[in-house]
Amino acid sequence: MPVVEIDRPRAGVAVVRLNRPEVRNALNTEVREQLAAAVESLNADDEIGAMVLTGGDTVFAVGADLAEQADRDVVGAIRAYTHQAFWYSGKPIIAAVNGDAFGGGNEFIAQCDFVIASESARFAQTEVTIGLVPGGGATQRLPRAIGRQNALYTLLTGFPMSAAEAHRLGYVSEVVEDNAIDRAVELAALIASRPRLAVRQIKEVVRLGLDTSFEAGIALERRGYQLMFGTQDLREGFASLKEGREPNFTGE
């Protein structure tokens, strides 16, 4: 049974699903490698406009596989496989979270573009409770997402955030009563139906702009705006408004 599954529930949408239920989707090297490969292949697939990352119906992922990490030395830790595939994906990725997303599981979520969570979802960086420092980006992404003090509270205590608290802090975009996957797929399909060159450009400008000066970010935005005037989709968007009809975007 594959430890990472890919489904295509709707046109333009791929769901990447963690599949190690026997260990609550603990993240070992095999899972990490297959996740990176899945995102790489879907980014190269012209049929896909948006992705959803999810785990099981009752747990997202409990974090790194401690059985794999317990006997590592410093050299082993340096050589350990990690990736930023979700963060650098050219296509939008929505995290659909049910149950616990701890440690490395939460770090993968922080790489996604936004989060849909069930009421039962919880988010935590538990590394400090065993004497470890996060290694998948939490110390850098959480302060950017929820602010320095909230991030340090989370990182230094190891306490989990409820879905409601994560939503209050702006970490989660929507909280749903039941399984988060249905709403995430719905939103992914909506995004996949948008002009894809504009979607990619918006995502890129936001990501790069956050790590540069405000003036440089505005310049990036301006260039993205200008580039869209060379696309057929913008012409179609203008024409559909003028003619009072639904647009037919082609991604060109």
PDB file of C-alpha atoms in Angstrom:
ATOM      1  CA  MET A   1       0.000   0.000   0.000  1.00  0.00           C
ATOM      2  CA  PRO A   2       1.524   3.375  -0.998  1.00  0.00           C
ATOM      3  CA  VAL A   3       2.370   5.731   1.864  1.00  0.00           C
ATOM      4  CA  VAL A   4       1.257   8.688  -0.274  1.00  0.00           C
ATOM      5  CA  GLU A   5      -1.837   8.521  -2.475  1.00  0.00           C
ATOM      6  CA  ILE A   6      -2.949  10.866  -5.262  1.00  0.00           C
ATOM      7  CA  ASP A   7      -6.627  11.230  -6.164  1.00  0.00           C
ATOM      8  CA  ARG A   8      -8.293  13.445  -8.765  1.00  0.00           C
ATOM      9  CA  PRO A   9     -11.803  14.035  -7.394  1.00  0.00           C
ATOM     10  CA  ARG A  10     -12.713  16.930  -9.707  1.00  0.00           C
ATOM     11  CA  ALA A  11     -11.472  18.472 -12.926  1.00  0.00           C
ATOM     12  CA  GLY A  12      -8.273  20.396 -12.344  1.00  0.00           C
ATOM     13  CA  VAL A  13      -7.825  19.161  -8.747  1.00  0.00           C
ATOM     14  CA  ALA A  14      -5.429  16.645  -7.238  1.00  0.00           C
ATOM     15  CA  VAL A  15      -5.575  15.451  -3.632  1.00  0.00           C
ATOM     16  CA  VAL A  16      -2.277  14.324  -2.111  1.00  0.00           C
ATOM     17  CA  ARG A  17      -3.036  12.121   0.877  1.00  0.00           C
ATOM     18  CA  LEU A  18      -0.753  10.779   3.611  1.00  0.00           C
ATOM     19  CA  ASN A  19      -1.428   7.076   4.075  1.00  0.00           C
ATOM     20  CA  ARG A  20       0.308   5.526   7.087  1.00  0.00           C
ATOM     21  CA  PRO A  21      -2.705   5.073   9.381  1.00  0.00           C
ATOM     22  CA  GLU A  22      -0.981   2.367  11.432  1.00  0.00           C
ATOM     23  CA  VAL A  23       1.465   4.998  12.789  1.00  0.00           C
ATOM     24  CA  ARG A  24      -0.890   8.015  12.623  1.00  0.00           C
ATOM     25  CA  ASN A  25       0.787   9.222   9.429  1.00  0.00           C
ATOM     26  CA  ALA A  26       4.201   9.639  11.042  1.00  0.00           C
ATOM     27  CA  LEU A  27       6.608  11.185   8.543  1.00  0.00           C
ATOM     28  CA  ASN A  28       9.559   9.006   7.613  1.00  0.00           C
ATOM     29  CA  THR A  29      11.998   9.471   4.730  1.00  0.00           C
ATOM     30  CA  GLU A  30       9.857   7.422   2.352  1.00  0.00           C
ATOM     31  CA  VAL A  31       6.832   9.655   2.990  1.00  0.00           C
ATOM     32  CA  ARG A  32       8.858  12.839   2.577  1.00  0.00           C
ATOM     33  CA  GLU A  33      10.381  11.655  -0.692  1.00  0.00           C
ATOM     34  CA  GLN A  34       7.034  10.575  -2.099  1.00  0.00           C
ATOM     35  CA  LEU A  35       5.382  13.862  -1.096  1.00  0.00           C
ATOM     36  CA  ALA A  36       8.075  15.834  -2.907  1.00  0.00           C
ATOM     37  CA  ALA A  37       7.782  13.601  -5.963  1.00  0.00           C
ATOM     38  CA  ALA A  38       3.996  13.951  -5.981  1.00  0.00           C
ATOM     39  CA  VAL A  39       4.138  17.753  -5.919  1.00  0.00           C
ATOM     40  CA  GLU A  40       6.813  17.796  -8.617  1.00  0.00           C
ATOM     41  CA  SER A  41       4.765  15.558 -10.912  1.00  0.00           C
ATOM     42  CA  LEU A  42       1.545  17.520 -10.351  1.00  0.00           C
ATOM     43  CA  ASN A  43       3.277  20.818 -11.037  1.00  0.00           C
ATOM     44  CA  ALA A  44       4.292  19.378 -14.403  1.00  0.00           C
ATOM     45  CA  ASP A  45       0.754  18.149 -15.162  1.00  0.00           C
ATOM     46  CA  ASP A  46      -1.136  20.689 -17.286  1.00  0.00           C
ATOM     47  CA  GLU A  47      -4.471  19.141 -16.273  1.00  0.00           C
ATOM     48  CA  ILE A  48      -4.006  20.163 -12.636  1.00  0.00           C
ATOM     49  CA  GLY A  49      -4.681  23.726 -11.500  1.00  0.00           C
ATOM     50  CA  ALA A  50      -4.663  23.304  -7.710  1.00  0.00           C
ATOM     51  CA  MET A  51      -3.836  20.676  -5.095  1.00  0.00           C
ATOM     52  CA  VAL A  52      -5.080  19.638  -1.678  1.00  0.00           C
ATOM     53  CA  LEU A  53      -2.779  18.135   0.945  1.00  0.00           C
ATOM     54  CA  THR A  54      -4.504  15.999   3.551  1.00  0.00           C
ATOM     55  CA  GLY A  55      -4.058  13.126   5.961  1.00  0.00           C
ATOM     56  CA  GLY A  56      -6.622  10.791   7.457  1.00  0.00           C
ATOM     57  CA  ASP A  57     -10.164  11.449   8.616  1.00  0.00           C
ATOM     58  CA  THR A  58      -9.129  11.578  12.285  1.00  0.00           C
ATOM     59  CA  VAL A  59      -5.446  12.598  12.164  1.00  0.00           C
ATOM     60  CA  PHE A  60      -3.402  14.648   9.718  1.00  0.00           C
ATOM     61  CA  ALA A  61       0.105  13.637  10.829  1.00  0.00           C
ATOM     62  CA  VAL A  62       1.650  13.285  14.271  1.00  0.00           C
ATOM     63  CA  GLY A  63       5.059  14.509  13.112  1.00  0.00           C
ATOM     64  CA  ALA A  64       8.370  12.865  12.335  1.00  0.00           C
ATOM     65  CA  ASP A  65       8.735   9.118  12.695  1.00  0.00           C
ATOM     66  CA  LEU A  66      10.675   8.931  15.978  1.00  0.00           C
ATOM     67  CA  ALA A  67      11.649   5.326  15.323  1.00  0.00           C
ATOM     68  CA  GLU A  68      13.686   6.604  12.384  1.00  0.00           C
ATOM     69  CA  GLN A  69      15.192   9.578  14.243  1.00  0.00           C
ATOM     70  CA  ALA A  70      15.984   8.180  17.682  1.00  0.00           C
ATOM     71  CA  ASP A  71      19.417   6.726  16.808  1.00  0.00           C
ATOM     72  CA  ARG A  72      20.662   9.554  14.557  1.00  0.00           C
ATOM     73  CA  ASP A  73      23.914  11.334  15.247  1.00  0.00           C
ATOM     74  CA  VAL A  74      24.799  14.815  14.003  1.00  0.00           C
ATOM     75  CA  VAL A  75      25.982  13.523  10.639  1.00  0.00           C
ATOM     76  CA  GLY A  76      22.763  11.545  10.232  1.00  0.00           C
ATOM     77  CA  ALA A  77      20.719  14.630  11.059  1.00  0.00           C
ATOM     78  CA  ILE A  78      22.645  16.679   8.494  1.00  0.00           C
ATOM     79  CA  ARG A  79      22.012  14.036   5.862  1.00  0.00           C
ATOM     80  CA  ALA A  80      18.340  13.565   6.784  1.00  0.00           C
ATOM     81  CA  TYR A  81      15.991  14.170   3.865  1.00  0.00           C
ATOM     82  CA  THR A  82      13.768  17.218   4.028  1.00  0.00           C
ATOM     83  CA  HIS A  83      12.122  19.411   1.401  1.00  0.00           C
ATOM     84  CA  GLN A  84      10.218  22.627   0.768  1.00  0.00           C
ATOM     85  CA  ALA A  85       8.205  21.301  -2.174  1.00  0.00           C
ATOM     86  CA  PHE A  86       4.867  22.695  -0.999  1.00  0.00           C
ATOM     87  CA  TRP A  87       6.313  26.151  -0.368  1.00  0.00           C
ATOM     88  CA  TYR A  88       7.923  26.409  -3.805  1.00  0.00           C
ATOM     89  CA  SER A  89       5.057  24.820  -5.728  1.00  0.00           C
ATOM     90  CA  GLY A  90       4.001  26.993  -8.642  1.00  0.00           C
ATOM     91  CA  LYS A  91       0.419  25.788  -8.203  1.00  0.00           C
ATOM     92  CA  PRO A  92      -1.726  26.566  -5.144  1.00  0.00           C
ATOM     93  CA  ILE A  93      -1.862  23.958  -2.391  1.00  0.00           C
ATOM     94  CA  ILE A  94      -4.625  23.928   0.222  1.00  0.00           C
ATOM     95  CA  ALA A  95      -4.144  21.997   3.462  1.00  0.00           C
ATOM     96  CA  ALA A  96      -7.232  20.062   4.586  1.00  0.00           C
ATOM     97  CA  VAL A  97      -6.722  19.166   8.229  1.00  0.00           C
ATOM     98  CA  ASN A  98      -8.677  16.702  10.358  1.00  0.00           C
ATOM     99  CA  GLY A  99      -7.463  15.825  13.834  1.00  0.00           C
ATOM    100  CA  ASP A 100      -3.881  16.345  15.001  1.00  0.00           C
ATOM    101  CA  ALA A 101      -1.207  18.057  12.900  1.00  0.00           C
ATOM    102  CA  PHE A 102       1.908  18.002  15.057  1.00  0.00           C
ATOM    103  CA  GLY A 103       5.602  18.622  14.480  1.00  0.00           C
ATOM    104  CA  GLY A 104       6.596  17.997  10.888  1.00  0.00           C
ATOM    105  CA  GLY A 105       2.951  17.574   9.941  1.00  0.00           C
ATOM    106  CA  ASN A 106       2.248  21.131  11.007  1.00  0.00           C
ATOM    107  CA  GLU A 107       5.382  22.320   9.208  1.00  0.00           C
ATOM    108  CA  PHE A 108       4.056  20.902   5.945  1.00  0.00           C
ATOM    109  CA  ILE A 109       0.779  22.733   6.570  1.00  0.00           C
ATOM    110  CA  ALA A 110       2.685  25.983   7.096  1.00  0.00           C
ATOM    111  CA  GLN A 111       4.157  25.554   3.607  1.00  0.00           C
ATOM    112  CA  CYS A 112       0.687  25.431   2.038  1.00  0.00           C
ATOM    113  CA  ASP A 113      -1.135  28.494   0.731  1.00  0.00           C
ATOM    114  CA  PHE A 114      -4.030  28.329   3.170  1.00  0.00           C
ATOM    115  CA  VAL A 115      -5.710  25.905   5.555  1.00  0.00           C
ATOM    116  CA  ILE A 116      -9.197  24.439   5.877  1.00  0.00           C
ATOM    117  CA  ALA A 117      -9.666  22.668   9.205  1.00  0.00           C
ATOM    118  CA  SER A 118     -12.304  20.516  10.826  1.00  0.00           C
ATOM    119  CA  GLU A 119     -13.477  21.485  14.307  1.00  0.00           C
ATOM    120  CA  SER A 120     -11.447  18.586  15.687  1.00  0.00           C
ATOM    121  CA  ALA A 121      -8.162  19.773  14.167  1.00  0.00           C
ATOM    122  CA  ARG A 122      -5.240  20.689  16.409  1.00  0.00           C
ATOM    123  CA  PHE A 123      -1.893  22.232  15.450  1.00  0.00           C
ATOM    124  CA  ALA A 124       1.327  21.958  17.462  1.00  0.00           C
ATOM    125  CA  GLN A 125       5.103  22.071  17.329  1.00  0.00           C
ATOM    126  CA  THR A 126       6.016  19.468  19.907  1.00  0.00           C
ATOM    127  CA  GLU A 127       9.755  19.236  19.221  1.00  0.00           C
ATOM    128  CA  VAL A 128      10.743  21.130  22.369  1.00  0.00           C
ATOM    129  CA  THR A 129       9.063  18.506  24.565  1.00  0.00           C
ATOM    130  CA  ILE A 130      11.752  15.971  23.597  1.00  0.00           C
ATOM    131  CA  GLY A 131      14.691  18.391  23.397  1.00  0.00           C
ATOM    132  CA  LEU A 132      14.583  19.041  19.653  1.00  0.00           C
ATOM    133  CA  VAL A 133      14.470  22.179  17.513  1.00  0.00           C
ATOM    134  CA  PRO A 134      12.002  22.149  14.580  1.00  0.00           C
ATOM    135  CA  GLY A 135      13.734  21.284  11.319  1.00  0.00           C
ATOM    136  CA  GLY A 136      11.078  21.905   8.681  1.00  0.00           C
ATOM    137  CA  GLY A 137      10.628  25.659   8.792  1.00  0.00           C
ATOM    138  CA  ALA A 138       8.400  26.246  11.834  1.00  0.00           C
ATOM    139  CA  THR A 139      10.733  28.756  13.505  1.00  0.00           C
ATOM    140  CA  GLN A 140      10.572  30.943  10.393  1.00  0.00           C
ATOM    141  CA  ARG A 141       7.069  30.408   8.996  1.00  0.00           C
ATOM    142  CA  LEU A 142       5.050  30.511  12.205  1.00  0.00           C
ATOM    143  CA  PRO A 143       6.252  34.003  13.216  1.00  0.00           C
ATOM    144  CA  ARG A 144       5.376  35.227   9.726  1.00  0.00           C
ATOM    145  CA  ALA A 145       1.948  33.605   9.921  1.00  0.00           C
ATOM    146  CA  ILE A 146       0.808  34.320  13.497  1.00  0.00           C
ATOM    147  CA  GLY A 147       3.318  36.843  14.840  1.00  0.00           C
ATOM    148  CA  ARG A 148       6.479  36.495  16.922  1.00  0.00           C
ATOM    149  CA  GLN A 149       4.901  36.170  20.358  1.00  0.00           C
ATOM    150  CA  ASN A 150       2.196  33.708  19.356  1.00  0.00           C
ATOM    151  CA  ALA A 151       4.793  31.650  17.498  1.00  0.00           C
ATOM    152  CA  LEU A 152       7.150  31.569  20.467  1.00  0.00           C
ATOM    153  CA  TYR A 153       4.300  30.578  22.774  1.00  0.00           C
ATOM    154  CA  THR A 154       3.573  27.659  20.457  1.00  0.00           C
ATOM    155  CA  LEU A 155       7.209  26.689  19.885  1.00  0.00           C
ATOM    156  CA  LEU A 156       8.385  26.951  23.501  1.00  0.00           C
ATOM    157  CA  THR A 157       5.438  25.271  25.231  1.00  0.00           C
ATOM    158  CA  GLY A 158       4.563  22.596  22.696  1.00  0.00           C
ATOM    159  CA  PHE A 159       0.903  23.273  23.475  1.00  0.00           C
ATOM    160  CA  PRO A 160      -1.564  22.503  20.664  1.00  0.00           C
ATOM    161  CA  MET A 161      -3.769  25.176  19.099  1.00  0.00           C
ATOM    162  CA  SER A 162      -7.397  24.251  18.559  1.00  0.00           C
ATOM    163  CA  ALA A 163      -8.942  24.869  15.152  1.00  0.00           C
ATOM    164  CA  ALA A 164     -10.884  27.806  16.615  1.00  0.00           C
ATOM    165  CA  GLU A 165      -7.733  29.364  18.106  1.00  0.00           C
ATOM    166  CA  ALA A 166      -5.774  28.816  14.887  1.00  0.00           C
ATOM    167  CA  HIS A 167      -8.580  30.524  12.997  1.00  0.00           C
ATOM    168  CA  ARG A 168      -8.546  33.463  15.413  1.00  0.00           C
ATOM    169  CA  LEU A 169      -4.802  33.877  14.870  1.00  0.00           C
ATOM    170  CA  GLY A 170      -5.192  33.794  11.085  1.00  0.00           C
ATOM    171  CA  TYR A 171      -3.414  30.463  10.664  1.00  0.00           C
ATOM    172  CA  VAL A 172      -6.585  28.693   9.486  1.00  0.00           C
ATOM    173  CA  SER A 173      -8.805  30.288   6.827  1.00  0.00           C
ATOM    174  CA  GLU A 174     -12.002  28.297   7.488  1.00  0.00           C
ATOM    175  CA  VAL A 175     -13.236  25.866  10.130  1.00  0.00           C
ATOM    176  CA  VAL A 176     -15.859  23.325   9.044  1.00  0.00           C
ATOM    177  CA  GLU A 177     -18.022  21.032  11.137  1.00  0.00           C
ATOM    178  CA  ASP A 178     -17.165  17.795   9.403  1.00  0.00           C
ATOM    179  CA  ASN A 179     -14.328  16.462   7.242  1.00  0.00           C
ATOM    180  CA  ALA A 180     -12.259  19.346   5.876  1.00  0.00           C
ATOM    181  CA  ILE A 181     -11.509  17.645   2.583  1.00  0.00           C
ATOM    182  CA  ASP A 182     -14.847  18.407   0.895  1.00  0.00           C
ATOM    183  CA  ARG A 183     -14.551  22.160   1.399  1.00  0.00           C
ATOM    184  CA  ALA A 184     -10.872  22.138   0.426  1.00  0.00           C
ATOM    185  CA  VAL A 185     -11.626  20.299  -2.818  1.00  0.00           C
ATOM    186  CA  GLU A 186     -14.457  22.730  -3.544  1.00  0.00           C
ATOM    187  CA  LEU A 187     -12.110  25.692  -3.149  1.00  0.00           C
ATOM    188  CA  ALA A 188      -9.339  23.983  -5.125  1.00  0.00           C
ATOM    189  CA  ALA A 189     -11.767  23.421  -8.007  1.00  0.00           C
ATOM    190  CA  LEU A 190     -12.754  27.082  -7.894  1.00  0.00           C
ATOM    191  CA  ILE A 191      -9.112  28.192  -8.008  1.00  0.00           C
ATOM    192  CA  ALA A 192      -8.363  25.693 -10.792  1.00  0.00           C
ATOM    193  CA  SER A 193     -11.110  27.328 -12.851  1.00  0.00           C
ATOM    194  CA  ARG A 194      -9.478  30.747 -12.557  1.00  0.00           C
ATOM    195  CA  PRO A 195      -6.990  32.036 -15.170  1.00  0.00           C
ATOM    196  CA  ARG A 196      -3.976  29.937 -14.277  1.00  0.00           C
ATOM    197  CA  LEU A 197      -1.266  32.359 -15.315  1.00  0.00           C
ATOM    198  CA  ALA A 198      -2.794  35.006 -13.055  1.00  0.00           C
ATOM    199  CA  VAL A 199      -3.108  32.501 -10.192  1.00  0.00           C
ATOM    200  CA  ARG A 200       0.550  31.501 -10.473  1.00  0.00           C
ATOM    201  CA  GLN A 201       1.683  35.107 -10.693  1.00  0.00           C
ATOM    202  CA  ILE A 202      -0.328  36.154  -7.627  1.00  0.00           C
ATOM    203  CA  LYS A 203       1.101  33.283  -5.592  1.00  0.00           C
ATOM    204  CA  GLU A 204       4.670  34.041  -6.668  1.00  0.00           C
ATOM    205  CA  VAL A 205       4.419  37.761  -5.978  1.00  0.00           C
ATOM    206  CA  VAL A 206       2.976  37.187  -2.494  1.00  0.00           C
ATOM    207  CA  ARG A 207       5.641  34.611  -1.583  1.00  0.00           C
ATOM    208  CA  LEU A 208       8.580  36.671  -2.837  1.00  0.00           C
ATOM    209  CA  GLY A 209       7.150  39.955  -1.575  1.00  0.00           C
ATOM    210  CA  LEU A 210       7.004  38.732   2.025  1.00  0.00           C
ATOM    211  CA  ASP A 211      10.778  38.256   2.058  1.00  0.00           C
ATOM    212  CA  THR A 212      11.760  41.572   0.532  1.00  0.00           C
ATOM    213  CA  SER A 213      11.136  45.254   1.133  1.00  0.00           C
ATOM    214  CA  PHE A 214       7.704  46.789   0.644  1.00  0.00           C
ATOM    215  CA  GLU A 215       8.944  48.828  -2.313  1.00  0.00           C
ATOM    216  CA  ALA A 216      10.452  45.772  -3.983  1.00  0.00           C
ATOM    217  CA  GLY A 217       7.217  43.869  -3.378  1.00  0.00           C
ATOM    218  CA  ILE A 218       5.196  46.635  -5.023  1.00  0.00           C
ATOM    219  CA  ALA A 219       7.562  46.497  -7.999  1.00  0.00           C
ATOM    220  CA  LEU A 220       7.023  42.737  -8.263  1.00  0.00           C
ATOM    221  CA  GLU A 221       3.267  43.235  -8.155  1.00  0.00           C
ATOM    222  CA  ARG A 222       3.417  45.918 -10.832  1.00  0.00           C
ATOM    223  CA  ARG A 223       5.424  43.654 -13.124  1.00  0.00           C
ATOM    224  CA  GLY A 224       2.945  40.818 -12.596  1.00  0.00           C
ATOM    225  CA  TYR A 225       0.073  43.176 -13.441  1.00  0.00           C
ATOM    226  CA  GLN A 226       1.814  44.261 -16.627  1.00  0.00           C
ATOM    227  CA  LEU A 227       2.587  40.698 -17.733  1.00  0.00           C
ATOM    228  CA  MET A 228      -1.081  39.725 -17.684  1.00  0.00           C
ATOM    229  CA  PHE A 229      -1.758  42.117 -20.573  1.00  0.00           C
ATOM    230  CA  GLY A 230       0.062  39.648 -22.796  1.00  0.00           C
ATOM    231  CA  THR A 231      -2.333  36.793 -21.983  1.00  0.00           C
ATOM    232  CA  GLN A 232      -5.351  35.546 -23.883  1.00  0.00           C
ATOM    233  CA  ASP A 233      -7.154  34.909 -20.606  1.00  0.00           C
ATOM    234  CA  LEU A 234      -7.201  38.599 -19.741  1.00  0.00           C
ATOM    235  CA  ARG A 235      -8.693  39.379 -23.156  1.00  0.00           C
ATOM    236  CA  GLU A 236     -11.291  36.689 -22.534  1.00  0.00           C
ATOM    237  CA  GLY A 237     -12.018  38.143 -19.104  1.00  0.00           C
ATOM    238  CA  PHE A 238     -12.630  41.592 -20.555  1.00  0.00           C
ATOM    239  CA  ALA A 239     -14.770  40.163 -23.378  1.00  0.00           C
ATOM    240  CA  SER A 240     -16.907  38.063 -21.016  1.00  0.00           C
ATOM    241  CA  LEU A 241     -17.665  41.126 -18.862  1.00  0.00           C
ATOM    242  CA  LYS A 242     -18.584  43.176 -21.894  1.00  0.00           C
ATOM    243  CA  GLU A 243     -20.815  40.423 -23.337  1.00  0.00           C
ATOM    244  CA  GLY A 244     -22.406  39.414 -20.026  1.00  0.00           C
ATOM    245  CA  ARG A 245     -21.376  35.760 -20.148  1.00  0.00           C
ATOM    246  CA  GLU A 246     -19.200  33.317 -18.221  1.00  0.00           C
ATOM    247  CA  PRO A 247     -15.540  33.420 -19.268  1.00  0.00           C
ATOM    248  CA  ASN A 248     -13.827  30.490 -20.959  1.00  0.00           C
ATOM    249  CA  PHE A 249     -10.251  30.581 -19.667  1.00  0.00           C
ATOM    250  CA  THR A 250      -7.619  28.437 -21.372  1.00  0.00           C
ATOM    251  CA  GLY A 251      -4.527  29.171 -19.310  1.00  0.00           C
ATOM    252  CA  GLU A 252      -2.844  31.047 -22.140  1.00  0.00           C
TER     253      GLU A 252
END
